[in-house]
């Protein structure tokens, strides 16, 4: 539940920030220009939040507020920029299409494609990253260092 709230908070903060920046210019722009004025900052802030902020402090704004960190598997270290960019691109391309894949599998009939092919539990990350609670990560690092 915490992960979903963190994602929702990330989306909300990104949209509000982009909307506040584009607001003075949207009133005088035509509809296609207004859409462009909104989409550009949304992608820019999404990249800054999901890639740059995660590389620097271990999580985006929503994840930090919810007490979640993004780690690399299997050593629980900080993820590199390449993995973070791949994860961001995966989120932009694959995750919004999840409902379409589920609907398509239902319409294709039973036994064609299992739902687990398209709808995962959230623990499987295609680039080898995982979201964990900060307190669990601290306990793991203390145990690995020999502090109990």
mmCIF file with all atom_site columns, C-alpha atoms in Angstrom:
data_model
loop_
_atom_site.group_PDB
_atom_site.id
_atom_site.type_symbol
_atom_site.label_atom_id
_atom_site.label_alt_id
_atom_site.label_comp_id
_atom_site.label_asym_id
_atom_site.label_entity_id
_atom_site.label_seq_id
_atom_site.pdbx_PDB_ins_code
_atom_site.Cartn_x
_atom_site.Cartn_y
_atom_site.Cartn_z
_atom_site.occupancy
_atom_site.B_iso_or_equiv
_atom_site.pdbx_formal_charge
_atom_site.auth_seq_id
_atom_site.auth_comp_id
_atom_site.auth_asym_id
_atom_site.auth_atom_id
_atom_site.pdbx_PDB_model_num
ATOM 1   C CA . UNK A 1 1   ? 0.000   0.000   0.000   1.00 0.00 ? 1   UNK A CA 1
ATOM 2   C CA . UNK A 1 2   ? 2.865   2.313   0.841   1.00 0.00 ? 2   UNK A CA 1
ATOM 3   C CA . UNK A 1 3   ? 4.374   1.897   -2.640  1.00 0.00 ? 3   UNK A CA 1
ATOM 4   C CA . UNK A 1 4   ? 1.114   2.813   -4.336  1.00 0.00 ? 4   UNK A CA 1
ATOM 5   C CA . UNK A 1 5   ? 0.699   5.918   -2.189  1.00 0.00 ? 5   UNK A CA 1
ATOM 6   C CA . UNK A 1 6   ? 4.281   6.917   -3.000  1.00 0.00 ? 6   UNK A CA 1
ATOM 7   C CA . UNK A 1 7   ? 3.620   6.550   -6.743  1.00 0.00 ? 7   UNK A CA 1
ATOM 8   C CA . UNK A 1 8   ? 0.398   8.548   -6.466  1.00 0.00 ? 8   UNK A CA 1
ATOM 9   C CA . UNK A 1 9   ? 2.205   11.252  -4.512  1.00 0.00 ? 9   UNK A CA 1
ATOM 10  C CA . UNK A 1 10  ? 4.987   11.359  -7.119  1.00 0.00 ? 10  UNK A CA 1
ATOM 11  C CA . UNK A 1 11  ? 2.413   11.772  -9.913  1.00 0.00 ? 11  UNK A CA 1
ATOM 12  C CA . UNK A 1 12  ? 0.530   14.443  -8.008  1.00 0.00 ? 12  UNK A CA 1
ATOM 13  C CA . UNK A 1 13  ? 3.646   16.473  -7.198  1.00 0.00 ? 13  UNK A CA 1
ATOM 14  C CA . UNK A 1 14  ? 4.855   16.240  -10.794 1.00 0.00 ? 14  UNK A CA 1
ATOM 15  C CA . UNK A 1 15  ? 1.539   17.371  -12.275 1.00 0.00 ? 15  UNK A CA 1
ATOM 16  C CA . UNK A 1 16  ? 1.058   20.202  -9.783  1.00 0.00 ? 16  UNK A CA 1
ATOM 17  C CA . UNK A 1 17  ? 4.582   21.525  -10.284 1.00 0.00 ? 17  UNK A CA 1
ATOM 18  C CA . UNK A 1 18  ? 4.311   21.400  -14.083 1.00 0.00 ? 18  UNK A CA 1
ATOM 19  C CA . UNK A 1 19  ? 0.855   23.000  -13.953 1.00 0.00 ? 19  UNK A CA 1
ATOM 20  C CA . UNK A 1 20  ? 2.049   25.837  -11.738 1.00 0.00 ? 20  UNK A CA 1
ATOM 21  C CA . UNK A 1 21  ? 4.988   26.544  -14.037 1.00 0.00 ? 21  UNK A CA 1
ATOM 22  C CA . UNK A 1 22  ? 2.904   26.465  -17.221 1.00 0.00 ? 22  UNK A CA 1
ATOM 23  C CA . UNK A 1 23  ? -0.116  28.328  -15.837 1.00 0.00 ? 23  UNK A CA 1
ATOM 24  C CA . UNK A 1 24  ? 0.923   31.874  -16.819 1.00 0.00 ? 24  UNK A CA 1
ATOM 25  C CA . UNK A 1 25  ? 1.473   30.817  -20.428 1.00 0.00 ? 25  UNK A CA 1
ATOM 26  C CA . UNK A 1 26  ? -1.496  28.482  -20.947 1.00 0.00 ? 26  UNK A CA 1
ATOM 27  C CA . UNK A 1 27  ? -4.130  31.239  -20.944 1.00 0.00 ? 27  UNK A CA 1
ATOM 28  C CA . UNK A 1 28  ? -2.699  32.961  -24.009 1.00 0.00 ? 28  UNK A CA 1
ATOM 29  C CA . UNK A 1 29  ? -1.714  29.807  -25.928 1.00 0.00 ? 29  UNK A CA 1
ATOM 30  C CA . UNK A 1 30  ? -3.799  27.777  -28.351 1.00 0.00 ? 30  UNK A CA 1
ATOM 31  C CA . UNK A 1 31  ? -4.854  24.263  -27.347 1.00 0.00 ? 31  UNK A CA 1
ATOM 32  C CA . UNK A 1 32  ? -1.962  22.374  -29.041 1.00 0.00 ? 32  UNK A CA 1
ATOM 33  C CA . UNK A 1 33  ? 0.551   24.829  -27.601 1.00 0.00 ? 33  UNK A CA 1
ATOM 34  C CA . UNK A 1 34  ? -1.013  24.510  -24.140 1.00 0.00 ? 34  UNK A CA 1
ATOM 35  C CA . UNK A 1 35  ? -0.715  20.727  -24.303 1.00 0.00 ? 35  UNK A CA 1
ATOM 36  C CA . UNK A 1 36  ? 2.944   21.091  -25.285 1.00 0.00 ? 36  UNK A CA 1
ATOM 37  C CA . UNK A 1 37  ? 3.501   23.551  -22.454 1.00 0.00 ? 37  UNK A CA 1
ATOM 38  C CA . UNK A 1 38  ? 2.166   20.979  -19.990 1.00 0.00 ? 38  UNK A CA 1
ATOM 39  C CA . UNK A 1 39  ? 3.703   17.777  -21.373 1.00 0.00 ? 39  UNK A CA 1
ATOM 40  C CA . UNK A 1 40  ? 7.281   19.076  -21.542 1.00 0.00 ? 40  UNK A CA 1
ATOM 41  C CA . UNK A 1 41  ? 7.541   20.040  -17.853 1.00 0.00 ? 41  UNK A CA 1
ATOM 42  C CA . UNK A 1 42  ? 5.730   16.846  -16.798 1.00 0.00 ? 42  UNK A CA 1
ATOM 43  C CA . UNK A 1 43  ? 8.378   14.702  -18.510 1.00 0.00 ? 43  UNK A CA 1
ATOM 44  C CA . UNK A 1 44  ? 11.187  16.916  -17.211 1.00 0.00 ? 44  UNK A CA 1
ATOM 45  C CA . UNK A 1 45  ? 10.006  16.793  -13.595 1.00 0.00 ? 45  UNK A CA 1
ATOM 46  C CA . UNK A 1 46  ? 9.285   13.085  -13.868 1.00 0.00 ? 46  UNK A CA 1
ATOM 47  C CA . UNK A 1 47  ? 12.859  12.491  -15.033 1.00 0.00 ? 47  UNK A CA 1
ATOM 48  C CA . UNK A 1 48  ? 14.299  14.712  -12.302 1.00 0.00 ? 48  UNK A CA 1
ATOM 49  C CA . UNK A 1 49  ? 12.217  12.999  -9.638  1.00 0.00 ? 49  UNK A CA 1
ATOM 50  C CA . UNK A 1 50  ? 12.564  9.380   -10.758 1.00 0.00 ? 50  UNK A CA 1
ATOM 51  C CA . UNK A 1 51  ? 16.159  9.404   -12.010 1.00 0.00 ? 51  UNK A CA 1
ATOM 52  C CA . UNK A 1 52  ? 18.180  12.296  -10.625 1.00 0.00 ? 52  UNK A CA 1
ATOM 53  C CA . UNK A 1 53  ? 16.640  12.503  -7.149  1.00 0.00 ? 53  UNK A CA 1
ATOM 54  C CA . UNK A 1 54  ? 16.687  8.718   -6.782  1.00 0.00 ? 54  UNK A CA 1
ATOM 55  C CA . UNK A 1 55  ? 20.366  8.601   -7.778  1.00 0.00 ? 55  UNK A CA 1
ATOM 56  C CA . UNK A 1 56  ? 21.252  11.325  -5.278  1.00 0.00 ? 56  UNK A CA 1
ATOM 57  C CA . UNK A 1 57  ? 19.178  10.428  -2.200  1.00 0.00 ? 57  UNK A CA 1
ATOM 58  C CA . UNK A 1 58  ? 17.757  6.964   -2.875  1.00 0.00 ? 58  UNK A CA 1
ATOM 59  C CA . UNK A 1 59  ? 14.178  7.763   -3.843  1.00 0.00 ? 59  UNK A CA 1
ATOM 60  C CA . UNK A 1 60  ? 11.842  10.228  -5.481  1.00 0.00 ? 60  UNK A CA 1
ATOM 61  C CA . UNK A 1 61  ? 9.888   12.829  -3.499  1.00 0.00 ? 61  UNK A CA 1
ATOM 62  C CA . UNK A 1 62  ? 6.866   10.590  -2.890  1.00 0.00 ? 62  UNK A CA 1
ATOM 63  C CA . UNK A 1 63  ? 9.034   7.649   -1.866  1.00 0.00 ? 63  UNK A CA 1
ATOM 64  C CA . UNK A 1 64  ? 11.044  9.781   0.549   1.00 0.00 ? 64  UNK A CA 1
ATOM 65  C CA . UNK A 1 65  ? 7.860   11.139  2.125   1.00 0.00 ? 65  UNK A CA 1
ATOM 66  C CA . UNK A 1 66  ? 6.494   7.595   2.521   1.00 0.00 ? 66  UNK A CA 1
ATOM 67  C CA . UNK A 1 67  ? 9.802   6.281   3.911   1.00 0.00 ? 67  UNK A CA 1
ATOM 68  C CA . UNK A 1 68  ? 10.729  4.103   0.923   1.00 0.00 ? 68  UNK A CA 1
ATOM 69  C CA . UNK A 1 69  ? 14.130  3.714   -0.725  1.00 0.00 ? 69  UNK A CA 1
ATOM 70  C CA . UNK A 1 70  ? 15.028  2.266   -4.127  1.00 0.00 ? 70  UNK A CA 1
ATOM 71  C CA . UNK A 1 71  ? 17.884  -0.253  -3.962  1.00 0.00 ? 71  UNK A CA 1
ATOM 72  C CA . UNK A 1 72  ? 19.827  -2.415  -6.386  1.00 0.00 ? 72  UNK A CA 1
ATOM 73  C CA . UNK A 1 73  ? 19.565  -6.172  -6.071  1.00 0.00 ? 73  UNK A CA 1
ATOM 74  C CA . UNK A 1 74  ? 21.220  -8.358  -4.807  1.00 0.00 ? 74  UNK A CA 1
ATOM 75  C CA . UNK A 1 75  ? 23.615  -6.197  -2.770  1.00 0.00 ? 75  UNK A CA 1
ATOM 76  C CA . UNK A 1 76  ? 21.130  -3.513  -1.574  1.00 0.00 ? 76  UNK A CA 1
ATOM 77  C CA . UNK A 1 77  ? 23.319  -0.712  -2.923  1.00 0.00 ? 77  UNK A CA 1
ATOM 78  C CA . UNK A 1 78  ? 22.407  2.467   -4.706  1.00 0.00 ? 78  UNK A CA 1
ATOM 79  C CA . UNK A 1 79  ? 21.232  1.992   -8.278  1.00 0.00 ? 79  UNK A CA 1
ATOM 80  C CA . UNK A 1 80  ? 23.251  3.441   -11.130 1.00 0.00 ? 80  UNK A CA 1
ATOM 81  C CA . UNK A 1 81  ? 22.023  5.999   -13.626 1.00 0.00 ? 81  UNK A CA 1
ATOM 82  C CA . UNK A 1 82  ? 21.673  3.456   -16.437 1.00 0.00 ? 82  UNK A CA 1
ATOM 83  C CA . UNK A 1 83  ? 19.288  1.293   -14.401 1.00 0.00 ? 83  UNK A CA 1
ATOM 84  C CA . UNK A 1 84  ? 17.325  4.306   -13.222 1.00 0.00 ? 84  UNK A CA 1
ATOM 85  C CA . UNK A 1 85  ? 16.872  5.635   -16.759 1.00 0.00 ? 85  UNK A CA 1
ATOM 86  C CA . UNK A 1 86  ? 15.758  2.188   -17.958 1.00 0.00 ? 86  UNK A CA 1
ATOM 87  C CA . UNK A 1 87  ? 13.314  1.962   -15.052 1.00 0.00 ? 87  UNK A CA 1
ATOM 88  C CA . UNK A 1 88  ? 11.924  5.430   -15.836 1.00 0.00 ? 88  UNK A CA 1
ATOM 89  C CA . UNK A 1 89  ? 11.453  4.558   -19.512 1.00 0.00 ? 89  UNK A CA 1
ATOM 90  C CA . UNK A 1 90  ? 9.814   1.259   -18.547 1.00 0.00 ? 90  UNK A CA 1
ATOM 91  C CA . UNK A 1 91  ? 7.400   3.135   -16.312 1.00 0.00 ? 91  UNK A CA 1
ATOM 92  C CA . UNK A 1 92  ? 6.533   5.599   -19.064 1.00 0.00 ? 92  UNK A CA 1
ATOM 93  C CA . UNK A 1 93  ? 5.991   2.943   -21.729 1.00 0.00 ? 93  UNK A CA 1
ATOM 94  C CA . UNK A 1 94  ? 4.757   -0.224  -20.046 1.00 0.00 ? 94  UNK A CA 1
ATOM 95  C CA . UNK A 1 95  ? 2.898   0.664   -16.871 1.00 0.00 ? 95  UNK A CA 1
ATOM 96  C CA . UNK A 1 96  ? 0.208   2.945   -18.419 1.00 0.00 ? 96  UNK A CA 1
ATOM 97  C CA . UNK A 1 97  ? -0.644  0.142   -20.853 1.00 0.00 ? 97  UNK A CA 1
ATOM 98  C CA . UNK A 1 98  ? -1.243  -2.476  -18.128 1.00 0.00 ? 98  UNK A CA 1
ATOM 99  C CA . UNK A 1 99  ? -5.060  -2.097  -18.180 1.00 0.00 ? 99  UNK A CA 1
ATOM 100 C CA . UNK A 1 100 ? -5.052  -2.530  -21.976 1.00 0.00 ? 100 UNK A CA 1
ATOM 101 C CA . UNK A 1 101 ? -3.059  -5.772  -21.736 1.00 0.00 ? 101 UNK A CA 1
ATOM 102 C CA . UNK A 1 102 ? -5.421  -7.147  -19.099 1.00 0.00 ? 102 UNK A CA 1
ATOM 103 C CA . UNK A 1 103 ? -8.490  -6.183  -21.137 1.00 0.00 ? 103 UNK A CA 1
ATOM 104 C CA . UNK A 1 104 ? -6.979  -7.735  -24.248 1.00 0.00 ? 104 UNK A CA 1
ATOM 105 C CA . UNK A 1 105 ? -6.288  -10.992 -22.433 1.00 0.00 ? 105 UNK A CA 1
ATOM 106 C CA . UNK A 1 106 ? -9.905  -11.107 -21.206 1.00 0.00 ? 106 UNK A CA 1
ATOM 107 C CA . UNK A 1 107 ? -11.261 -10.442 -24.693 1.00 0.00 ? 107 UNK A CA 1
ATOM 108 C CA . UNK A 1 108 ? -8.997  -13.074 -26.261 1.00 0.00 ? 108 UNK A CA 1
ATOM 109 C CA . UNK A 1 109 ? -10.663 -15.774 -24.210 1.00 0.00 ? 109 UNK A CA 1
ATOM 110 C CA . UNK A 1 110 ? -9.630  -18.068 -21.387 1.00 0.00 ? 110 UNK A CA 1
ATOM 111 C CA . UNK A 1 111 ? -6.268  -19.761 -21.524 1.00 0.00 ? 111 UNK A CA 1
ATOM 112 C CA . UNK A 1 112 ? -4.720  -17.486 -24.138 1.00 0.00 ? 112 UNK A CA 1
ATOM 113 C CA . UNK A 1 113 ? -2.498  -15.312 -21.982 1.00 0.00 ? 113 UNK A CA 1
ATOM 114 C CA . UNK A 1 114 ? -2.270  -15.579 -18.195 1.00 0.00 ? 114 UNK A CA 1
ATOM 115 C CA . UNK A 1 115 ? -2.862  -12.359 -16.324 1.00 0.00 ? 115 UNK A CA 1
ATOM 116 C CA . UNK A 1 116 ? 0.404   -12.827 -14.451 1.00 0.00 ? 116 UNK A CA 1
ATOM 117 C CA . UNK A 1 117 ? 2.182   -12.128 -17.736 1.00 0.00 ? 117 UNK A CA 1
ATOM 118 C CA . UNK A 1 118 ? 0.991   -8.533  -17.686 1.00 0.00 ? 118 UNK A CA 1
ATOM 119 C CA . UNK A 1 119 ? -0.043  -7.732  -14.152 1.00 0.00 ? 119 UNK A CA 1
ATOM 120 C CA . UNK A 1 120 ? 2.715   -8.277  -11.607 1.00 0.00 ? 120 UNK A CA 1
ATOM 121 C CA . UNK A 1 121 ? 2.636   -7.855  -7.865  1.00 0.00 ? 121 UNK A CA 1
ATOM 122 C CA . UNK A 1 122 ? 5.012   -4.898  -7.930  1.00 0.00 ? 122 UNK A CA 1
ATOM 123 C CA . UNK A 1 123 ? 7.940   -6.848  -6.514  1.00 0.00 ? 123 UNK A CA 1
ATOM 124 C CA . UNK A 1 124 ? 9.316   -7.836  -9.916  1.00 0.00 ? 124 UNK A CA 1
ATOM 125 C CA . UNK A 1 125 ? 11.328  -5.044  -11.453 1.00 0.00 ? 125 UNK A CA 1
ATOM 126 C CA . UNK A 1 126 ? 12.671  -5.577  -14.972 1.00 0.00 ? 126 UNK A CA 1
ATOM 127 C CA . UNK A 1 127 ? 15.933  -3.763  -14.279 1.00 0.00 ? 127 UNK A CA 1
ATOM 128 C CA . UNK A 1 128 ? 16.815  -5.401  -10.948 1.00 0.00 ? 128 UNK A CA 1
ATOM 129 C CA . UNK A 1 129 ? 15.702  -2.674  -8.553  1.00 0.00 ? 129 UNK A CA 1
ATOM 130 C CA . UNK A 1 130 ? 13.417  -2.968  -5.558  1.00 0.00 ? 130 UNK A CA 1
ATOM 131 C CA . UNK A 1 131 ? 11.558  -0.570  -3.282  1.00 0.00 ? 131 UNK A CA 1
ATOM 132 C CA . UNK A 1 132 ? 12.038  -1.200  0.429   1.00 0.00 ? 132 UNK A CA 1
ATOM 133 C CA . UNK A 1 133 ? 11.182  0.619   3.628   1.00 0.00 ? 133 UNK A CA 1
ATOM 134 C CA . UNK A 1 134 ? 13.988  2.799   4.923   1.00 0.00 ? 134 UNK A CA 1
ATOM 135 C CA . UNK A 1 135 ? 13.785  1.175   8.371   1.00 0.00 ? 135 UNK A CA 1
ATOM 136 C CA . UNK A 1 136 ? 14.177  -2.301  6.834   1.00 0.00 ? 136 UNK A CA 1
ATOM 137 C CA . UNK A 1 137 ? 17.143  -1.133  4.775   1.00 0.00 ? 137 UNK A CA 1
ATOM 138 C CA . UNK A 1 138 ? 18.809  0.342   7.863   1.00 0.00 ? 138 UNK A CA 1
ATOM 139 C CA . UNK A 1 139 ? 18.255  -2.890  9.810   1.00 0.00 ? 139 UNK A CA 1
ATOM 140 C CA . UNK A 1 140 ? 19.689  -4.939  6.925   1.00 0.00 ? 140 UNK A CA 1
ATOM 141 C CA . UNK A 1 141 ? 22.789  -2.755  6.682   1.00 0.00 ? 141 UNK A CA 1
ATOM 142 C CA . UNK A 1 142 ? 23.336  -2.893  10.444  1.00 0.00 ? 142 UNK A CA 1
ATOM 143 C CA . UNK A 1 143 ? 22.996  -6.679  10.442  1.00 0.00 ? 143 UNK A CA 1
ATOM 144 C CA . UNK A 1 144 ? 25.383  -6.977  7.502   1.00 0.00 ? 144 UNK A CA 1
ATOM 145 C CA . UNK A 1 145 ? 27.936  -4.789  9.289   1.00 0.00 ? 145 UNK A CA 1
ATOM 146 C CA . UNK A 1 146 ? 27.685  -6.903  12.442  1.00 0.00 ? 146 UNK A CA 1
ATOM 147 C CA . UNK A 1 147 ? 25.720  -4.454  14.590  1.00 0.00 ? 147 UNK A CA 1
ATOM 148 C CA . UNK A 1 148 ? 22.730  -5.989  16.333  1.00 0.00 ? 148 UNK A CA 1
#
